PDB file of C-alpha atoms and ligand atoms in Angstrom:
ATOM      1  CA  UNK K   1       0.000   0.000   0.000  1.00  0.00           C
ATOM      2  CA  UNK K   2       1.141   3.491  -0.821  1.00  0.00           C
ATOM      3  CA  UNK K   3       0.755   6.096   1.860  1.00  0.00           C
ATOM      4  CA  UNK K   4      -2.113   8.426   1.382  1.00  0.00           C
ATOM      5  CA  UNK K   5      -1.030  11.743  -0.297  1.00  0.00           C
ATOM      6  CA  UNK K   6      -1.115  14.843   1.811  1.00  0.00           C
ATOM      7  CA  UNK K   7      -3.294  17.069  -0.130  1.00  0.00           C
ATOM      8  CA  UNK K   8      -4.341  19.600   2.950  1.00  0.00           C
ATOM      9  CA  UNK K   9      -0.029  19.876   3.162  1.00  0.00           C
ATOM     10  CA  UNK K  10       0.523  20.469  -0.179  1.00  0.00           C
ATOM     11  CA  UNK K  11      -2.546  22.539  -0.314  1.00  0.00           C
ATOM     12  CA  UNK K  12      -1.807  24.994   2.434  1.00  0.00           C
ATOM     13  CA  UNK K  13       1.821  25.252   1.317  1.00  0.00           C
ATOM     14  CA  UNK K  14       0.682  26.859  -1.693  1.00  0.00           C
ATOM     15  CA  UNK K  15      -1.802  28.687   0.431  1.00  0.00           C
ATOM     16  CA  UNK K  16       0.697  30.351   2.353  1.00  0.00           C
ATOM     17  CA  UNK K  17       1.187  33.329   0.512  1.00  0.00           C
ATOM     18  CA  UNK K  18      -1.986  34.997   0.770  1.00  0.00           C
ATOM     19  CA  UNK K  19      -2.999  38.549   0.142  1.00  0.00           C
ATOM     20  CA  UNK K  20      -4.088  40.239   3.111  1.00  0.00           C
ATOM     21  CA  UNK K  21      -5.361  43.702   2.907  1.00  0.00           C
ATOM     22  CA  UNK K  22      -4.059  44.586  -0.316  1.00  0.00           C
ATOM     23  CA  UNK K  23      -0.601  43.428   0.797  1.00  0.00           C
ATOM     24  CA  UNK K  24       1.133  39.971  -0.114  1.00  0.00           C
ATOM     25  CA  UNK K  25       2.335  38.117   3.021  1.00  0.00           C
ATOM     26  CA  UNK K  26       4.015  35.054   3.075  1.00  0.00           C
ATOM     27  CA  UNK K  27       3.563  32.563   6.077  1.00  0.00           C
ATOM     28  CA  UNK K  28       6.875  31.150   6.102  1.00  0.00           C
ATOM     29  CA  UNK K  29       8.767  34.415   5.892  1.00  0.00           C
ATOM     30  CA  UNK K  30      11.256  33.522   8.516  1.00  0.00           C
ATOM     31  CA  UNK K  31      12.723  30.294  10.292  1.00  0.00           C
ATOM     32  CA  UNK K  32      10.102  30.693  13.081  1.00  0.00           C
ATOM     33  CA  UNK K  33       7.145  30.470  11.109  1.00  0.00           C
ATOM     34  CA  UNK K  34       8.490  27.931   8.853  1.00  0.00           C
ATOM     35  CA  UNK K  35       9.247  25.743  12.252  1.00  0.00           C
ATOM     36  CA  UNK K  36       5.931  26.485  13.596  1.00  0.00           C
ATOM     37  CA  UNK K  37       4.197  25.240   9.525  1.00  0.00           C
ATOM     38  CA  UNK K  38       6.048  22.427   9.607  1.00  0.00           C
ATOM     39  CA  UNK K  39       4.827  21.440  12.962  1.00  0.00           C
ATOM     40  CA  UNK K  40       1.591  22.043  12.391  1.00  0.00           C
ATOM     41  CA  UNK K  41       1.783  19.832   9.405  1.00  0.00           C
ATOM     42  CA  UNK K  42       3.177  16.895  11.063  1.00  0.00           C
ATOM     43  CA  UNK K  43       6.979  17.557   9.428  1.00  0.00           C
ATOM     44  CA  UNK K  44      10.554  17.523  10.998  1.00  0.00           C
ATOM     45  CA  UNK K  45      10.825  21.086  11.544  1.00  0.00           C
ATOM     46  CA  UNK K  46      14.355  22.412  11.330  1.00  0.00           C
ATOM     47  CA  UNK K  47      16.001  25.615   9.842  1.00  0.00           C
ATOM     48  CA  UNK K  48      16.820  23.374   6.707  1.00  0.00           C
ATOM     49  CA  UNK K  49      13.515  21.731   6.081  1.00  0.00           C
ATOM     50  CA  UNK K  50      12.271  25.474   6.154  1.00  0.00           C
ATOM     51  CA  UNK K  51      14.174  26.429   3.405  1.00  0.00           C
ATOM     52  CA  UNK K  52      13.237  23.864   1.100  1.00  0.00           C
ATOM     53  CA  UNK K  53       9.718  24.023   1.769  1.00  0.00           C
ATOM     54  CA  UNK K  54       9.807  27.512   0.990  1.00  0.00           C
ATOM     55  CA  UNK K  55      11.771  27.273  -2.376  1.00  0.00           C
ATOM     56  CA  UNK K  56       9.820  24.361  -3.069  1.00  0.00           C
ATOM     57  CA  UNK K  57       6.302  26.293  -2.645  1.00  0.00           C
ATOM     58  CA  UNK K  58       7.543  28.826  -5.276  1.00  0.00           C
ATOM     59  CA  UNK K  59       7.900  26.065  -7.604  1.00  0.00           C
ATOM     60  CA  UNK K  60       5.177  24.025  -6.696  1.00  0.00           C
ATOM     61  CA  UNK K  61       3.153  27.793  -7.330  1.00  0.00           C
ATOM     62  CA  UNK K  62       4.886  28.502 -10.541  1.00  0.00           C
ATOM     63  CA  UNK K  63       4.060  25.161 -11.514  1.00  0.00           C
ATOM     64  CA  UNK K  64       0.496  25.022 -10.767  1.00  0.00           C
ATOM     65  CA  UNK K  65      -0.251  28.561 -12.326  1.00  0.00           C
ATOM     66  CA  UNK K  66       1.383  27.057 -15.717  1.00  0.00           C
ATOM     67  CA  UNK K  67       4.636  29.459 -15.601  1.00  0.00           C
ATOM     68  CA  UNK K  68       6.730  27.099 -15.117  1.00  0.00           C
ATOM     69  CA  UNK K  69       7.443  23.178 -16.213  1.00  0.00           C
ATOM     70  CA  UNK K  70       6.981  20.167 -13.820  1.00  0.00           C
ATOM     71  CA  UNK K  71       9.874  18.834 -14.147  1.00  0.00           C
ATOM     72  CA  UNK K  72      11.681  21.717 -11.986  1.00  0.00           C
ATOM     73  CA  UNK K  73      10.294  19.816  -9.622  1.00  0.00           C
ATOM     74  CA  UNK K  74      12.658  17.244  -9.908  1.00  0.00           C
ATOM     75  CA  UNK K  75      15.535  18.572  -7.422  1.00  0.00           C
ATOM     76  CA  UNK K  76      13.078  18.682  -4.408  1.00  0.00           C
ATOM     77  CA  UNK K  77      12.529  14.172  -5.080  1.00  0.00           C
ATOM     78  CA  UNK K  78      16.563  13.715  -5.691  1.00  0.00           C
ATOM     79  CA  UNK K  79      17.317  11.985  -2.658  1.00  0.00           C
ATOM     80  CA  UNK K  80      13.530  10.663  -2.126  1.00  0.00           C
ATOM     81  CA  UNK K  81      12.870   6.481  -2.104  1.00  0.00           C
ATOM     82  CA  UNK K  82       9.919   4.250  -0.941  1.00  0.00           C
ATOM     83  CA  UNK K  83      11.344   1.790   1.328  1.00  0.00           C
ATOM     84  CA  UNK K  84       9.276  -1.446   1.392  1.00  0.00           C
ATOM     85  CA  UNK K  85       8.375  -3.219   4.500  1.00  0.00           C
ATOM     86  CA  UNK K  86       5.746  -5.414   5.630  1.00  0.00           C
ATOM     87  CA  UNK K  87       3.189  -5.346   8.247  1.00  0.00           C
ATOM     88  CA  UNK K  88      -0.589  -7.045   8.619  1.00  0.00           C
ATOM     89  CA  UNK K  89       0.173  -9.317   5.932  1.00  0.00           C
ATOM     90  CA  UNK K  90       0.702  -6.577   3.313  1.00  0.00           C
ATOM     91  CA  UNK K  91       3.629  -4.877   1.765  1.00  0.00           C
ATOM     92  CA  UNK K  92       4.353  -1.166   3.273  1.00  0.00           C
ATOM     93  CA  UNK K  93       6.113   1.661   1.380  1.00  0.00           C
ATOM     94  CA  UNK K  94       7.829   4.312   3.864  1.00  0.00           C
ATOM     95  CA  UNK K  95       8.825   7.306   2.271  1.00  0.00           C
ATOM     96  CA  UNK K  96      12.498   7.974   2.548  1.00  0.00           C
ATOM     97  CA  UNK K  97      14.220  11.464   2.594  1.00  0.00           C
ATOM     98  CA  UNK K  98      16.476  13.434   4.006  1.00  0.00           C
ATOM     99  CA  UNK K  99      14.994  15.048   7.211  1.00  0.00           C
ATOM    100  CA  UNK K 100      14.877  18.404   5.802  1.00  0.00           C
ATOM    101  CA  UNK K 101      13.585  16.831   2.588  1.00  0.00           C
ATOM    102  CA  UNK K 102      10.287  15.418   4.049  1.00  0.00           C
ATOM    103  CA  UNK K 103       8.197  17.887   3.717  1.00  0.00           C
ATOM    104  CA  UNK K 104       9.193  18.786   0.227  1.00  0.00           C
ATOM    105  CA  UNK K 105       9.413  15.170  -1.139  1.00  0.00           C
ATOM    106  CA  UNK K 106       5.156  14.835   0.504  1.00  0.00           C
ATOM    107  CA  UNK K 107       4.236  17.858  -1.312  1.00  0.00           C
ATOM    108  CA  UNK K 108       5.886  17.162  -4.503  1.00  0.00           C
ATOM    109  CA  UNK K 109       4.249  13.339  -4.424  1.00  0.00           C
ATOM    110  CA  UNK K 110       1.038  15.127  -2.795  1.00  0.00           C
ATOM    111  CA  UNK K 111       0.643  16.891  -6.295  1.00  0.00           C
ATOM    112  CA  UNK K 112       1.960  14.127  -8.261  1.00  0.00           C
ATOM    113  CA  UNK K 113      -1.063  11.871  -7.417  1.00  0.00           C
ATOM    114  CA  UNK K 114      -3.535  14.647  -7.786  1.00  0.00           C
ATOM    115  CA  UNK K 115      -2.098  15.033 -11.918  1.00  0.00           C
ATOM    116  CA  UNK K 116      -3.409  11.512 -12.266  1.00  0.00           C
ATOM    117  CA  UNK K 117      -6.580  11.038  -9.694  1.00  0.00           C
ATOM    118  CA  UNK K 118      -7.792  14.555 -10.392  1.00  0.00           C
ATOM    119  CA  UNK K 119      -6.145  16.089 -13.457  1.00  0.00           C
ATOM    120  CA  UNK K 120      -7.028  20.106 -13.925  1.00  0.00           C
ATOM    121  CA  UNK K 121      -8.580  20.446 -10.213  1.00  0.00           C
ATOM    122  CA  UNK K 122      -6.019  21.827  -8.662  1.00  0.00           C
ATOM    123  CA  UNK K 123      -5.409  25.269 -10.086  1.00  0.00           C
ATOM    124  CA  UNK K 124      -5.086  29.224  -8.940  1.00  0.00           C
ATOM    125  CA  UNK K 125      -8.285  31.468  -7.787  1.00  0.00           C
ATOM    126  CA  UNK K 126      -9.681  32.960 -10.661  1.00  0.00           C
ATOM    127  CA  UNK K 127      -9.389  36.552  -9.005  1.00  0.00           C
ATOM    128  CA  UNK K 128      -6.103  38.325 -10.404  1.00  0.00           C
ATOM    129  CA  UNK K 129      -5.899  40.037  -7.363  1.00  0.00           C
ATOM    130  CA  UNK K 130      -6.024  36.651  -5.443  1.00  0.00           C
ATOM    131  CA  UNK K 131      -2.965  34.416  -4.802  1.00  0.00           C
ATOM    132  CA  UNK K 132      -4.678  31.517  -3.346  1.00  0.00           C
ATOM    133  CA  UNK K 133      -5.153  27.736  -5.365  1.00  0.00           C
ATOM    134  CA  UNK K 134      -8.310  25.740  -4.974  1.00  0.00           C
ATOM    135  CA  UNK K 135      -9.027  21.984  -5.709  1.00  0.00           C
ATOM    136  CA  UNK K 136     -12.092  21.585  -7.212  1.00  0.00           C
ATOM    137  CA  UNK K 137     -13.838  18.722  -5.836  1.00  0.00           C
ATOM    138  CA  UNK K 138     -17.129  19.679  -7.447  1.00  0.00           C
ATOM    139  CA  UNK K 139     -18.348  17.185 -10.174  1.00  0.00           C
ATOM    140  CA  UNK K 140     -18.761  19.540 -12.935  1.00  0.00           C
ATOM    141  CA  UNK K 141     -15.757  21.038 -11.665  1.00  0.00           C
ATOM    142  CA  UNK K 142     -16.410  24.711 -12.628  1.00  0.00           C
ATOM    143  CA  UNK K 143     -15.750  26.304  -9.197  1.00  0.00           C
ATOM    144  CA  UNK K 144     -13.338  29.506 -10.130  1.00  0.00           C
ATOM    145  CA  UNK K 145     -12.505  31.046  -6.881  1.00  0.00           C
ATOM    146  CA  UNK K 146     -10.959  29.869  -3.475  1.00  0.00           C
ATOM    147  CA  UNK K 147     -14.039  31.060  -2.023  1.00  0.00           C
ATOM    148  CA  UNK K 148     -17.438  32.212  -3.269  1.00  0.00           C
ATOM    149  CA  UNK K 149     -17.487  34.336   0.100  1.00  0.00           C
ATOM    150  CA  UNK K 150     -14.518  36.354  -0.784  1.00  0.00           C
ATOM    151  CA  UNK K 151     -13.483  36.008  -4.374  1.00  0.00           C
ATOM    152  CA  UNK K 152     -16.661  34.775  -5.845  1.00  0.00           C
ATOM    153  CA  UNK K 153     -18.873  37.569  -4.318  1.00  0.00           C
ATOM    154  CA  UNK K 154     -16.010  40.456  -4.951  1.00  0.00           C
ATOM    155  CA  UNK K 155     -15.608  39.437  -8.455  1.00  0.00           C
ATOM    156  CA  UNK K 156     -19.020  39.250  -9.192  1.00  0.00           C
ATOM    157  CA  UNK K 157     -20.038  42.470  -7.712  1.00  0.00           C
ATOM    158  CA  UNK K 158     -17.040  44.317  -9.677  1.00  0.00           C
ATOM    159  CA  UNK K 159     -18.463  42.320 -12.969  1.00  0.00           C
ATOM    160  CA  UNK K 160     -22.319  43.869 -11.939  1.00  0.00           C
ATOM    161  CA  UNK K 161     -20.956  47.246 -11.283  1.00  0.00           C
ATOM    162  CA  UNK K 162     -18.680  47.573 -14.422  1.00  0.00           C
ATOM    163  CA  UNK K 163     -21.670  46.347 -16.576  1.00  0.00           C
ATOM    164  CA  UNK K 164     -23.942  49.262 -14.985  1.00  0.00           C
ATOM    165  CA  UNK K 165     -21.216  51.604 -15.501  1.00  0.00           C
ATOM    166  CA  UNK K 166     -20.513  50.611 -19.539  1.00  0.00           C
ATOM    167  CA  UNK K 167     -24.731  50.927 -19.750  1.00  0.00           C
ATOM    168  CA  UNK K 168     -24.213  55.064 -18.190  1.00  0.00           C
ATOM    169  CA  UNK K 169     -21.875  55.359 -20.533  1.00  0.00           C
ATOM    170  CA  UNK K 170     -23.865  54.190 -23.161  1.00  0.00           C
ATOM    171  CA  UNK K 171     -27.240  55.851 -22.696  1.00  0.00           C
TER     172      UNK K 171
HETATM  173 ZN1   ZN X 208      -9.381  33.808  -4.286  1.00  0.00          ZN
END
């Protein structure tokens, strides 16, 4: 059995740049917060795993917004293996890293399985202004924003009130 992907991980990491305010912040902006992230997500929290979660969230964000290829990817699974075992009668994989590594290598995987179990669902909020990534879960999968209670409403209200302003303009 392969160990269950960590979608909410990989999800928050590219999460963790969100706009607040007007103003970009990023959640793992120094080795504290990147200790406490890593933490919360179950990780080996160190100075070192910090940085390569956070150049590995710029990728993984570059990737998922199309700017970038996949395959820069690649560095963050160099020293990655499954390591079979086995236990209750079946055969294990354990996911094998260096300890700063971890988090990177279940993020990178995390997305991996999402490209084939749900391909296109995992993409950026539809608002330009927005720097958050949804994963449509939806079956006709059409949702376009992170949230219909931020983006969803704000966009739609700025569509409504640009369409009122081009009809005064008009008559
Ligand atoms: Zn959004």
């Amino acid at each position: 059995m392969q160990p269950q992907p960590d979608e909410r991980l990989l999800l928050d990491l590219l999460n963790s740049t969100p706009v607040v305010a007007g103003e970009p912040t990023d959640g793992l902006s120094d080795a504290a917060a990147g200790r406490a992230w890593l933490t919360a997500h179950d990780q080996p929290a160190g100075e070192a795993a910090w940085r390569r979660v956070r150049d590995a969230r710029d990728v993984l964000q570059g990737v998922v917004r199309g700017e970038r290829p996949a395959d820069d990817l690649a560095p963050f699974l160099r020293e990655t293996a499954y390591r079979a075992g086995f236990a209750g009668g079946r055969v294990t994989w354990t996911l094998e890293a260096p300890t700063a590594d971890l988090a990177v290598a279940t993020a990178v995987l995390a997305w991996d399985a999402l490209q084939s179990t749900s391909p296109g669902r995992l993409r950026p909020c539809a608002n330009p202004e927005c720097r958050l990534f949804l994963l449509d879960r939806s079956k006709p999968n059409s949702a376009r924003w992170c949230s219909m209670a931020s983006c969803g409403n704000r966009m739609k209200a700025r569509r409504h009130y640009e369409r009122a302003r081009t009809r005064q303009d008009e008559s």
